[in-house]
Tab-separated table of C-alpha atoms in Angstrom:
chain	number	residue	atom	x	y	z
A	1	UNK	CA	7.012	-33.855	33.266
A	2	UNK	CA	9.689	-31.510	32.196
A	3	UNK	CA	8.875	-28.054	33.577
A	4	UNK	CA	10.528	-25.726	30.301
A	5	UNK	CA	10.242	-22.224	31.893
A	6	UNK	CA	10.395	-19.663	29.067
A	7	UNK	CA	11.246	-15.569	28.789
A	8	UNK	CA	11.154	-13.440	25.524
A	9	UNK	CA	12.981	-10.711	24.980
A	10	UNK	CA	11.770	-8.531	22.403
A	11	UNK	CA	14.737	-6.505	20.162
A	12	UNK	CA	11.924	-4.879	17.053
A	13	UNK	CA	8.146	-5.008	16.972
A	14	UNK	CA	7.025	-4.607	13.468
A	15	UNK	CA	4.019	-3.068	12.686
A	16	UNK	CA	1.076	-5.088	11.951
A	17	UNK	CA	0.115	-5.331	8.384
A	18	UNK	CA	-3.860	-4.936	7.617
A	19	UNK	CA	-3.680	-6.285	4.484
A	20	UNK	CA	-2.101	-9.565	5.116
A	21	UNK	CA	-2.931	-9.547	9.049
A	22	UNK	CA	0.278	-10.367	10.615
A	23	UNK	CA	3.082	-8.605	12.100
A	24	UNK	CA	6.995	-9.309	12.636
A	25	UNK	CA	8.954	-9.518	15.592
A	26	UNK	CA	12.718	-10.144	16.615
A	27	UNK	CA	13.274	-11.665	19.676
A	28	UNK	CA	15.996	-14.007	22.161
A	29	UNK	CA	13.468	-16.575	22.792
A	30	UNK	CA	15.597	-18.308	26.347
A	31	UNK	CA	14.573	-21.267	28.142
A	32	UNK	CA	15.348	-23.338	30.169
A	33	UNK	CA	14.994	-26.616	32.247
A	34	UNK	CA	16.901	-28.872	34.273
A	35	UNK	CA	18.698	-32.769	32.857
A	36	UNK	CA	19.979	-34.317	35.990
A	37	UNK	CA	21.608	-36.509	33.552
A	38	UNK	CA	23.638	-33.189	33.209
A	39	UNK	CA	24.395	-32.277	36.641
A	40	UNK	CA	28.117	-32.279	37.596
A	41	UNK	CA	30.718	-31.201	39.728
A	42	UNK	CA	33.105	-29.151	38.066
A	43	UNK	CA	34.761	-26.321	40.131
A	44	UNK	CA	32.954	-24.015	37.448
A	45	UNK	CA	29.265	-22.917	38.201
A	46	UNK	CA	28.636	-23.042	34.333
A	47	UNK	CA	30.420	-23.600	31.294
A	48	UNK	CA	29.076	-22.946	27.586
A	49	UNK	CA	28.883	-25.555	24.093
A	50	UNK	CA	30.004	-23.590	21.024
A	51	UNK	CA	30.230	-26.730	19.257
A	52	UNK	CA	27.035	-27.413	17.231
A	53	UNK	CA	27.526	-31.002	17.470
A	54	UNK	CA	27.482	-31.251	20.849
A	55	UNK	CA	24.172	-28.904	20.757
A	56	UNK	CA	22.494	-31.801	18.699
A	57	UNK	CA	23.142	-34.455	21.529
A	58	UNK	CA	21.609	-32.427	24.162
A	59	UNK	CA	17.844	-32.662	24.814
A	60	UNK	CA	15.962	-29.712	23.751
A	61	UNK	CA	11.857	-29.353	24.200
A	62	UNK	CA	10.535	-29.351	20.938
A	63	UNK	CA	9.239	-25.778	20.790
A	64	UNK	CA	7.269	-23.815	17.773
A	65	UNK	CA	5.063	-21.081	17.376
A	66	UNK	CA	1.437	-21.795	16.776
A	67	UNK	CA	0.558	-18.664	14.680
A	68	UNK	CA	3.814	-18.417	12.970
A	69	UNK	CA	3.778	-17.421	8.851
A	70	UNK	CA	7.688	-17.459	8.560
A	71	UNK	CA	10.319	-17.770	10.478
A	72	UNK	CA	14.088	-18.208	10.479
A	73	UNK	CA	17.502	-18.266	13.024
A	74	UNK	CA	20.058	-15.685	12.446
A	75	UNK	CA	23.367	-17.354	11.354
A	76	UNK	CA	25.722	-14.263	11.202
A	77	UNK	CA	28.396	-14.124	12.145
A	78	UNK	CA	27.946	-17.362	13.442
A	79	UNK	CA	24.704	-18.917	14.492
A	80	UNK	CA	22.730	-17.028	17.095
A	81	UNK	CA	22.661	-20.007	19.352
A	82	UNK	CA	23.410	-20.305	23.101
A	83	UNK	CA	23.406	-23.652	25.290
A	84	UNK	CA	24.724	-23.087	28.725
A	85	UNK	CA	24.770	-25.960	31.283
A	86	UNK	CA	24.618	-25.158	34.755
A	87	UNK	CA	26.070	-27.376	38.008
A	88	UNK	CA	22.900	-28.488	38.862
A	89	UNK	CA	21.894	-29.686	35.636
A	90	UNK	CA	19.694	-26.662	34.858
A	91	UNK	CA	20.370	-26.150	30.999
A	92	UNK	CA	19.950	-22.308	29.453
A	93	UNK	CA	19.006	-22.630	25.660
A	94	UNK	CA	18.614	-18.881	23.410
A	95	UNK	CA	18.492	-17.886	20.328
A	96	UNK	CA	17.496	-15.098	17.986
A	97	UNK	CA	14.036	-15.767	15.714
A	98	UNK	CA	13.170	-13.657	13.413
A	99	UNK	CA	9.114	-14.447	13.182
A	100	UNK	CA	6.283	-13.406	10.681
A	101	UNK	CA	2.754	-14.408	12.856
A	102	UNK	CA	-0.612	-14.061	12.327
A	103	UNK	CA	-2.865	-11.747	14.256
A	104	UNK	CA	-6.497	-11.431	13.116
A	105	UNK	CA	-7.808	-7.576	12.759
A	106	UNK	CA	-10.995	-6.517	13.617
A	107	UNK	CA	-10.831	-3.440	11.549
A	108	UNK	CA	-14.296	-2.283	12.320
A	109	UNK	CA	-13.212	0.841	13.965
A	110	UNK	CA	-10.252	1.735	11.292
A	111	UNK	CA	-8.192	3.888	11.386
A	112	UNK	CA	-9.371	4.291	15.439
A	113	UNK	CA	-9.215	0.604	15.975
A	114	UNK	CA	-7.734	-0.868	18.774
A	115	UNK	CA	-6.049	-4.426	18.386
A	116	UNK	CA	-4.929	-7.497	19.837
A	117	UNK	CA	-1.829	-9.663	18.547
A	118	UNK	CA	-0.663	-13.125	20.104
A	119	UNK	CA	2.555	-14.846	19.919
A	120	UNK	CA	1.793	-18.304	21.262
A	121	UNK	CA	4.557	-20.762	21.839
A	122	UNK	CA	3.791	-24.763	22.543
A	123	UNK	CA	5.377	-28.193	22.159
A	124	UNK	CA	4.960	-29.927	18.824
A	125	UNK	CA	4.940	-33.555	19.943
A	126	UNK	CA	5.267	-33.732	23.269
A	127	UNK	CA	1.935	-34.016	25.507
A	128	UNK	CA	1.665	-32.150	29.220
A	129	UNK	CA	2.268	-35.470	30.871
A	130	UNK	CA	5.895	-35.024	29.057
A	131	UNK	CA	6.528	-31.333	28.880
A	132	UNK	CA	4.977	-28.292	30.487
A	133	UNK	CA	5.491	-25.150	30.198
A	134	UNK	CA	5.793	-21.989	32.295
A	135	UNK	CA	6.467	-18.544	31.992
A	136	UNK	CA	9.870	-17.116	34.464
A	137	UNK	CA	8.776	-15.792	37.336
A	138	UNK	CA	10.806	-12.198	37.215
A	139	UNK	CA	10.977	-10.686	33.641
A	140	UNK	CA	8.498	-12.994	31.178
A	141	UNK	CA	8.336	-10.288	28.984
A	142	UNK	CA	10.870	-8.121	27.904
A	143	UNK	CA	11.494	-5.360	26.055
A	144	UNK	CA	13.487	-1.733	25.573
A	145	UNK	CA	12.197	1.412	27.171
A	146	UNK	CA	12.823	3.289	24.240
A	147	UNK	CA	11.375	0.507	21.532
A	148	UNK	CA	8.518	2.043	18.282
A	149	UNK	CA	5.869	0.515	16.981
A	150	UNK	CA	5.114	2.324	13.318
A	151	UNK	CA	1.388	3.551	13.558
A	152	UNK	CA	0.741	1.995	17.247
A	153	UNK	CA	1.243	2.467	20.699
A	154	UNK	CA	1.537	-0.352	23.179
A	155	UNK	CA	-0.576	0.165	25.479
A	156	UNK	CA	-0.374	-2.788	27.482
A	157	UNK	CA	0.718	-6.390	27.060
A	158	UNK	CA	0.046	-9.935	29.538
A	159	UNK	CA	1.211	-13.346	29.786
A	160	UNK	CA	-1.413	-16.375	30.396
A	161	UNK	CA	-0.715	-20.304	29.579
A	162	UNK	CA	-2.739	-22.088	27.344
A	163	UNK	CA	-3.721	-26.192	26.609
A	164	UNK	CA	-4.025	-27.099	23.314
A	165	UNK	CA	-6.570	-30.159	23.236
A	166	UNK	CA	-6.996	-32.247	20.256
A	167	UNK	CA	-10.239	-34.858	20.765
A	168	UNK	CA	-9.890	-35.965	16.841
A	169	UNK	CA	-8.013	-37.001	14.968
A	170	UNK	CA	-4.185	-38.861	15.010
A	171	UNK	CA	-2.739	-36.549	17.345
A	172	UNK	CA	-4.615	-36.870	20.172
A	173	UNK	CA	-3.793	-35.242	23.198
A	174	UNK	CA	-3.243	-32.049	25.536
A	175	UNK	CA	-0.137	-29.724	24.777
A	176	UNK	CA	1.064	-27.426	27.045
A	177	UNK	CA	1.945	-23.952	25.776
A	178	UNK	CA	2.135	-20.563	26.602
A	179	UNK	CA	0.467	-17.009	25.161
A	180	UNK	CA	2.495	-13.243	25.220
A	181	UNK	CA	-1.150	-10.624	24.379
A	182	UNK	CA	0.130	-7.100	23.010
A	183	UNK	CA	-2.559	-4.324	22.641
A	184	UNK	CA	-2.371	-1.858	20.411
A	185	UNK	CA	-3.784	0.958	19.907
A	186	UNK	CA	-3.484	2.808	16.425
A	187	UNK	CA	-2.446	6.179	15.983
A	188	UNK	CA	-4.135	8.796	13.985
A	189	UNK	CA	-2.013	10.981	12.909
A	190	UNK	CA	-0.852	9.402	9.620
A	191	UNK	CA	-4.436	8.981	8.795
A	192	UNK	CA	-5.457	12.326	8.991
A	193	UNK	CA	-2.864	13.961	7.280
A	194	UNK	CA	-2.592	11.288	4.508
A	195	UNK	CA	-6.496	10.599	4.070
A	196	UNK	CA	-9.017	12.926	6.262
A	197	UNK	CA	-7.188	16.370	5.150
A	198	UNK	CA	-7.083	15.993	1.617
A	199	UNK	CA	-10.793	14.605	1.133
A	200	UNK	CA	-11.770	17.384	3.592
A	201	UNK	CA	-10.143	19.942	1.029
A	202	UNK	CA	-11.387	18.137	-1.920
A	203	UNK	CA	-15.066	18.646	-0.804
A	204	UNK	CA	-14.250	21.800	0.108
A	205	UNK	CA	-13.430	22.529	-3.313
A	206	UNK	CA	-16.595	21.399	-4.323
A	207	UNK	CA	-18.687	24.073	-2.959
A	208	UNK	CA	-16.656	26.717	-5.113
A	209	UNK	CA	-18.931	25.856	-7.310
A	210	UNK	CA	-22.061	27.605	-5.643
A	211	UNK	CA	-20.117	31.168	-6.792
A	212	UNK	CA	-20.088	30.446	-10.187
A	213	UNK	CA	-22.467	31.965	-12.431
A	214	UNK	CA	-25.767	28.914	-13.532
A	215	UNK	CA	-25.087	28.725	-17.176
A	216	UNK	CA	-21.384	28.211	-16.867
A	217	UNK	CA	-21.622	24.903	-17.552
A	218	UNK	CA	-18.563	23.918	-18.861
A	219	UNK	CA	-16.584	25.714	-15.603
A	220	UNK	CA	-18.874	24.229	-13.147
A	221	UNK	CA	-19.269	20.809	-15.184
A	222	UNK	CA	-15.527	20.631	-14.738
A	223	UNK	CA	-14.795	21.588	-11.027
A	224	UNK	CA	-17.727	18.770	-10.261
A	225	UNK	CA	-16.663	15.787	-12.342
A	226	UNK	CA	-12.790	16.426	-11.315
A	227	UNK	CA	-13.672	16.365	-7.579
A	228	UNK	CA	-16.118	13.533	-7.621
A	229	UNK	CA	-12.546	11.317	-9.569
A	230	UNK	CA	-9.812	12.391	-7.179
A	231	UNK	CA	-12.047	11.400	-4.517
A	232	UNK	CA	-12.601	8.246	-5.899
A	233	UNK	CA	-8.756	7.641	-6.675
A	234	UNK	CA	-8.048	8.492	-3.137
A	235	UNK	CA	-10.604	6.478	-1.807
A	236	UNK	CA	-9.242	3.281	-4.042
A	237	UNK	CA	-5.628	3.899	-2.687
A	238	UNK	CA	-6.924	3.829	1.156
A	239	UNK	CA	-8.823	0.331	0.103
A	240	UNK	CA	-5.837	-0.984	-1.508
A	241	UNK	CA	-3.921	-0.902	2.055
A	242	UNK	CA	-6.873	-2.977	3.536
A	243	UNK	CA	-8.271	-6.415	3.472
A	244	UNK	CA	-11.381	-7.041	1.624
A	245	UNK	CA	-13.591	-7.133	4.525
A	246	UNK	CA	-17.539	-7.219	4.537
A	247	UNK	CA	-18.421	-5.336	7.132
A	248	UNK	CA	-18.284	-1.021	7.462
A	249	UNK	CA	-15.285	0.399	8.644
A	250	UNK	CA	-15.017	4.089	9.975
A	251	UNK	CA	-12.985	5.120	7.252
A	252	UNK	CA	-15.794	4.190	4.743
A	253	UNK	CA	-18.091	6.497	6.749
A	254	UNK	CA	-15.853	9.520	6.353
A	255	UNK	CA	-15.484	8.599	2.228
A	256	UNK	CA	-18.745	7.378	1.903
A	257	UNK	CA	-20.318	11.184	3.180
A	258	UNK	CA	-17.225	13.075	1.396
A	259	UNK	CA	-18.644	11.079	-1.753
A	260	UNK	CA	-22.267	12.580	-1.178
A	261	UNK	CA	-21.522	15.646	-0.772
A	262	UNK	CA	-19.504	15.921	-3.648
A	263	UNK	CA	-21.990	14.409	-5.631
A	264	UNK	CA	-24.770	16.378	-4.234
A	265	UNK	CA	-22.796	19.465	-5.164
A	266	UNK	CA	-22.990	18.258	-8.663
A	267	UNK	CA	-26.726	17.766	-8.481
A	268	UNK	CA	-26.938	20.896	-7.278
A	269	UNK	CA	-25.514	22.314	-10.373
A	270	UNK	CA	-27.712	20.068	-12.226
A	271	UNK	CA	-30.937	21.259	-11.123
A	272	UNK	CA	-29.752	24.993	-10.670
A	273	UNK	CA	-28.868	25.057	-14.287
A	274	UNK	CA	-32.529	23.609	-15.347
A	275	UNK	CA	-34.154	26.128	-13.146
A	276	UNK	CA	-32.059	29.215	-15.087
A	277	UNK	CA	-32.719	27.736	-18.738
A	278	UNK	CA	-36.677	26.859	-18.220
A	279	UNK	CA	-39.361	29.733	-19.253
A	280	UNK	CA	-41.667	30.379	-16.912
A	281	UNK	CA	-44.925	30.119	-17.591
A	282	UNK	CA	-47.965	30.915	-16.306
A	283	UNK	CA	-45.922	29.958	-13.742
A	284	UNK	CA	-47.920	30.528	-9.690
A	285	UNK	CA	-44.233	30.333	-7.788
A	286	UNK	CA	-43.342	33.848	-7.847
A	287	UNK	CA	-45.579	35.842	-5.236
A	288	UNK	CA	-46.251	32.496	-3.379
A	289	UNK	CA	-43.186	32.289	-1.479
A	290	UNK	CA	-41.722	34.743	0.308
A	291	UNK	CA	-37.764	34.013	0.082
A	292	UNK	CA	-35.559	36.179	2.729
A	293	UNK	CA	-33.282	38.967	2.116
A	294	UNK	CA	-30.518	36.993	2.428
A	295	UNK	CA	-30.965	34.215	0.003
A	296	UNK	CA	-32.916	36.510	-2.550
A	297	UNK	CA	-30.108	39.109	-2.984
A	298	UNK	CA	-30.719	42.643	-4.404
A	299	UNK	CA	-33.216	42.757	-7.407
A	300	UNK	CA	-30.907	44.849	-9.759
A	301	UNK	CA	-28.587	41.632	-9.273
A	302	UNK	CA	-31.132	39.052	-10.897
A	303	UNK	CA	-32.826	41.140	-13.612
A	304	UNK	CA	-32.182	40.549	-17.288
A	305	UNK	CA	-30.927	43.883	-18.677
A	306	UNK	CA	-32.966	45.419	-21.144
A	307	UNK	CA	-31.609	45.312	-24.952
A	308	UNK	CA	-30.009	48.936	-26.337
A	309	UNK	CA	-28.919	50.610	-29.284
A	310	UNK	CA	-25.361	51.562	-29.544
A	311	UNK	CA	-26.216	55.149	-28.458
A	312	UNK	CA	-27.690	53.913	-25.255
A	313	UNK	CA	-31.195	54.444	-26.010
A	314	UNK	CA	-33.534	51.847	-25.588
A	315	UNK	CA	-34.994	49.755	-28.501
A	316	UNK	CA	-38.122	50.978	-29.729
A	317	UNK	CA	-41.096	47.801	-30.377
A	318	UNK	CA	-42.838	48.540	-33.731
A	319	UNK	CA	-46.495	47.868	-34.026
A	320	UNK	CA	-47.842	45.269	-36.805
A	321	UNK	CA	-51.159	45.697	-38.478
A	322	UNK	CA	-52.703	43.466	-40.800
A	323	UNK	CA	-54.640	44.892	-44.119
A	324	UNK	CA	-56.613	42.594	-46.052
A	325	UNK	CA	-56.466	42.783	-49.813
A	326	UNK	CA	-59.499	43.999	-51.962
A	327	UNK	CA	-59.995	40.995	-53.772
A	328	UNK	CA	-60.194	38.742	-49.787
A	329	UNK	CA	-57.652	36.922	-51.339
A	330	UNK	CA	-55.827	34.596	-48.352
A	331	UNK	CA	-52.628	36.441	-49.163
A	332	UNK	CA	-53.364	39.937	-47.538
A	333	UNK	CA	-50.986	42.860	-47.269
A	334	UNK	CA	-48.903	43.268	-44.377
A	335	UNK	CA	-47.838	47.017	-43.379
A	336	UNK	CA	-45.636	47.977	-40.885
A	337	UNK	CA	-45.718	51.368	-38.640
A	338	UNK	CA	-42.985	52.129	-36.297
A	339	UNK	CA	-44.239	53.408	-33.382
A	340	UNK	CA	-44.309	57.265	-32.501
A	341	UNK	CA	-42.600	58.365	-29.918
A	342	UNK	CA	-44.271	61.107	-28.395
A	343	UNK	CA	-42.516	63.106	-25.777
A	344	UNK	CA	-45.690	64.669	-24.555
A	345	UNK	CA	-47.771	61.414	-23.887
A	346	UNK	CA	-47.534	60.803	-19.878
A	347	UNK	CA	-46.307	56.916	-19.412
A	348	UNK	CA	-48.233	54.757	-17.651
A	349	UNK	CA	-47.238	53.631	-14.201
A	350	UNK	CA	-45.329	50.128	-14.520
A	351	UNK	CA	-46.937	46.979	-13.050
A	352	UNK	CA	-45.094	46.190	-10.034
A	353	UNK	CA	-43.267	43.075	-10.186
A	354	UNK	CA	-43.342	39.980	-7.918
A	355	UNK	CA	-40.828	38.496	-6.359
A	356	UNK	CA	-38.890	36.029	-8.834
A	357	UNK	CA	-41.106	36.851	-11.649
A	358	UNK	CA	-38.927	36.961	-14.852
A	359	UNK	CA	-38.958	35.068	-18.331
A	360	UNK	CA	-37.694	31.800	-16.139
A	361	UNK	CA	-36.327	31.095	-12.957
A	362	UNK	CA	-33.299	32.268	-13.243
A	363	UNK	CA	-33.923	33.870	-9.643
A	364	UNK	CA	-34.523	30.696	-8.001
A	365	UNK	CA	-31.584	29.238	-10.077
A	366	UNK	CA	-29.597	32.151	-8.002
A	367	UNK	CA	-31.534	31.077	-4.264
A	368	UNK	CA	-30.833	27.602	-4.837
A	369	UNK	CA	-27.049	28.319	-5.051
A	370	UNK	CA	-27.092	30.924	-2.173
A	371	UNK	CA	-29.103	28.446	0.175
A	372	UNK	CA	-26.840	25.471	-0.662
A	373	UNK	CA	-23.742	27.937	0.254
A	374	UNK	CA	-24.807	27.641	3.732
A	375	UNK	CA	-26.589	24.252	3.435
A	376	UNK	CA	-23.408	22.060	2.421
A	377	UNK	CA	-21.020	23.440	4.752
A	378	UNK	CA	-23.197	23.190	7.485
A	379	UNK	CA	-24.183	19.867	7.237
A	380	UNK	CA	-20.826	18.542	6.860
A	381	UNK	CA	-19.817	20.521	9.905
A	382	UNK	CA	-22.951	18.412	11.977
A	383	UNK	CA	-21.347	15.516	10.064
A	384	UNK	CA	-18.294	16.453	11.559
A	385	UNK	CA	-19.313	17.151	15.182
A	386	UNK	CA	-20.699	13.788	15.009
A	387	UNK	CA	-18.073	11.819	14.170
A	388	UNK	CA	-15.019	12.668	15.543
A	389	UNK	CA	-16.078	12.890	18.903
A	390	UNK	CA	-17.992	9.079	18.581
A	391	UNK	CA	-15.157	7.321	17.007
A	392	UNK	CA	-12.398	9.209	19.441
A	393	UNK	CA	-14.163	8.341	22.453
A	394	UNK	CA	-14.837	4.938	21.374
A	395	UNK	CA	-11.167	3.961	20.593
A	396	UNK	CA	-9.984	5.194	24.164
A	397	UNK	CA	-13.159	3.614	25.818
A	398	UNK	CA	-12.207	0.269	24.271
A	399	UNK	CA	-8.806	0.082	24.562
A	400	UNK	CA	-9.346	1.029	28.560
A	401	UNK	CA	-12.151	-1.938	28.260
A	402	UNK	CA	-9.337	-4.438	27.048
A	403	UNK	CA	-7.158	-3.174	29.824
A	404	UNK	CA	-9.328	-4.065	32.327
A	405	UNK	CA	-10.574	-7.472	31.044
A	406	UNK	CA	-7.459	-8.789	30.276
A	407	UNK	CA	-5.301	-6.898	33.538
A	408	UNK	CA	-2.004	-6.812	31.324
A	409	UNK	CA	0.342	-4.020	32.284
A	410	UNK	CA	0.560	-0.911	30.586
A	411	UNK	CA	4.237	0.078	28.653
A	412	UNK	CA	6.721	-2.573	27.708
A	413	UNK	CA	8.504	-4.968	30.701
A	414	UNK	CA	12.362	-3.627	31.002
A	415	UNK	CA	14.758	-6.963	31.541
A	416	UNK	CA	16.777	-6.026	34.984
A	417	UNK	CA	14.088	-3.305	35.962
């Protein structure tokens, strides 16, 4: 067989693209094998064809790209060919590709996802027993020092061949080919200033809503609704960026708690604004729990003031008393006598009050909020403490876990180096 040893060199790396799953590279694909037919003695060690007729009469291995989605040859100025023939019949063929492949995302871990992307070369027609291929033994894969990949860092990449066997069907056969790995690892930074910062705030925002005073509904209706929809339309522009996948990704777990707490903030308000409109009753809460200090606040705070005149004086209750009629008749006189106020009568010595007693619960409308001032924050900060860490560690733990399964080298391969 004809031994086709092969090098890339990588000009761009394009970053991969979740939504479609594929990424673009440009690249001088070389390679080269030896024609005997070829060979010859000229006092030069190699000479170059510019003429692209003569390129169609030499023999070429019929290379393609497994995973490739597009692909084309740059043609400017002229076409980015080169066919060098050497003395000894070894025959250098490059050229520039522009390539659109496929690379299947496992975007379990997103936006702390680690990933793996092939380009995988092989012959189209031509079986192993005809054509085989090899990777050059120097530089197989290279690349500039100072190359960027938008949103990912390559951490390592590796070179393995590959047989592609086909039991059924017409084309029957084994193909030799040949596999460049790349993994990536994403970084974060985008993603939290684009998407964790701004639902952080936004729930944030949320609690505001434990200051404001129960029966301001509109205010607090307002602040609650508002924040529960920009969540939601940022939430719809991070899915819009993604595939359609079943599974949960990390970045649903950080929406998917911002969305209950939001919501639970408006449920809050909800029940707090029930508790501060409901009468109480022959009601047995107040006296039966003893609420602390700090959630209960000062009494003078939660007391309904008493009604005055416009002098400042207090309102003084009339007594009713009811005089039946001489005849009995069943429509009896009613009389009315204000009440006396007499200076010298000593007042009695006012019930003491229990603790949240009131005409409703307008004091455990007031707890409620106080508690959940402390209770929201607090749980999103567990939430917090929880999550980062986890999903940190677990990117760096994987993407040293690749390294060491698949023993590629770390940082790109410099041509020359």
């Amino acid at each position: 067989p004809t031994v086709v040893v092969v090098q890339m060199h990588f000009n761009t790396f394009g970053s991969l693209n979740a939504a479609n799953m594929d990424f673009k590279i440009d690249m001088f694909l070389r390679q080269r094998w030896n024609d005997p037919r070829l060979a010859h003695s000229s006092s030069k060690d190699s000479f170059t064809l510019l003429d692209p007729d003569l390129h169609k009469k030499i023999w070429k291995p019929d290379s393609f790209f497994e995973n490739v989605k597009e692909a084309h040859i740059h043609q400017v100025t002229m076409p980015n060919m080169l066919l060098r023939i050497y003395r000894s019949g070894d025959i250098l063929y490059s050229l520039r590709v522009t390539l659109k492949l496929s690379c299947h995302l496992d975007l379990e871990m997103y936006p702390f996802d680690n990933q793996e992307c092939n380009v995988r070369l092989a012959s189209y027609a031509n079986t192993d027993d005809v054509v085989q291929y090899r990777w050059a033994d120097t530089v197989p894969i290279a690349m500039p020092e100072d190359i960027e990949i938008a949103q990912f860092d390559l951490t390592s990449n590796k070179t393995t061949q590959h047989t592609s066997v086909y039991e059924t069907g017409l084309l029957l056969g084994n193909y030799s080919g040949l596999t460049a790995s790349f993994t990536l690892r994403r970084q974060n930074g985008y993603h939290v200033l684009q998407s964790y910062v701004p639902t952080f705030m936004i729930v944030a925002i949320s609690w505001v809503s434990f200051w404001i005073d129960p029966n301001a509904v509109p205010g607090r209706i307002t602040l609650g609704v508002t924040t529960l929809l920009t969540l939601t339309t940022l939430a719809t522009g991070i899915r819009q960026t993604l595939p359609p996948v079943s599974y949960v990704k990390a970045i649903d777990v950080w929406i998917g708690m911002c969305m209950v707490m939001v919501f639970g903030a408006l449920l809050e308000f909800t029940l707090v604004n029930y508790l501060a409109n409901k009468k109480m009753i022959n009601s047995r809460l107040p006296g039966l729990i003893k609420i602390p200090k700090f959630f209960a606040g000062s009494p003078e705070q939660d007391e309904d003031p008493v009604p005055e005149k416009k002098d400042g004086n207090p309102i003084e209750l009339i007594s009713v008393q009811r005089v039946a009629g001489d005849d009995d008749t069943d429509s009896p006189t009613v009389q009315y006598y204000p009440s006396q106020n007499n200076n010298n009568r000593t007042p009695k010595a006012p019930k003491p009050k229990k603790q949240g007693e009131g005409p409703t619960y307008f004091f455990y409308a007031l707890v409620l909020d106080r508690f959940s001032r402390l209770l929201f924050p607090v749980v999103f900060l567990i939430f917090n403490l929880a999550y980062w860490p986890i999903y940190v560690y677990m990117q760096y733990s994987l993407n040293a876990l690749i390294l060491h399964n698949t023993g590629g080298s770390i940082g790109p391969s410099i041509a020359g180096r």
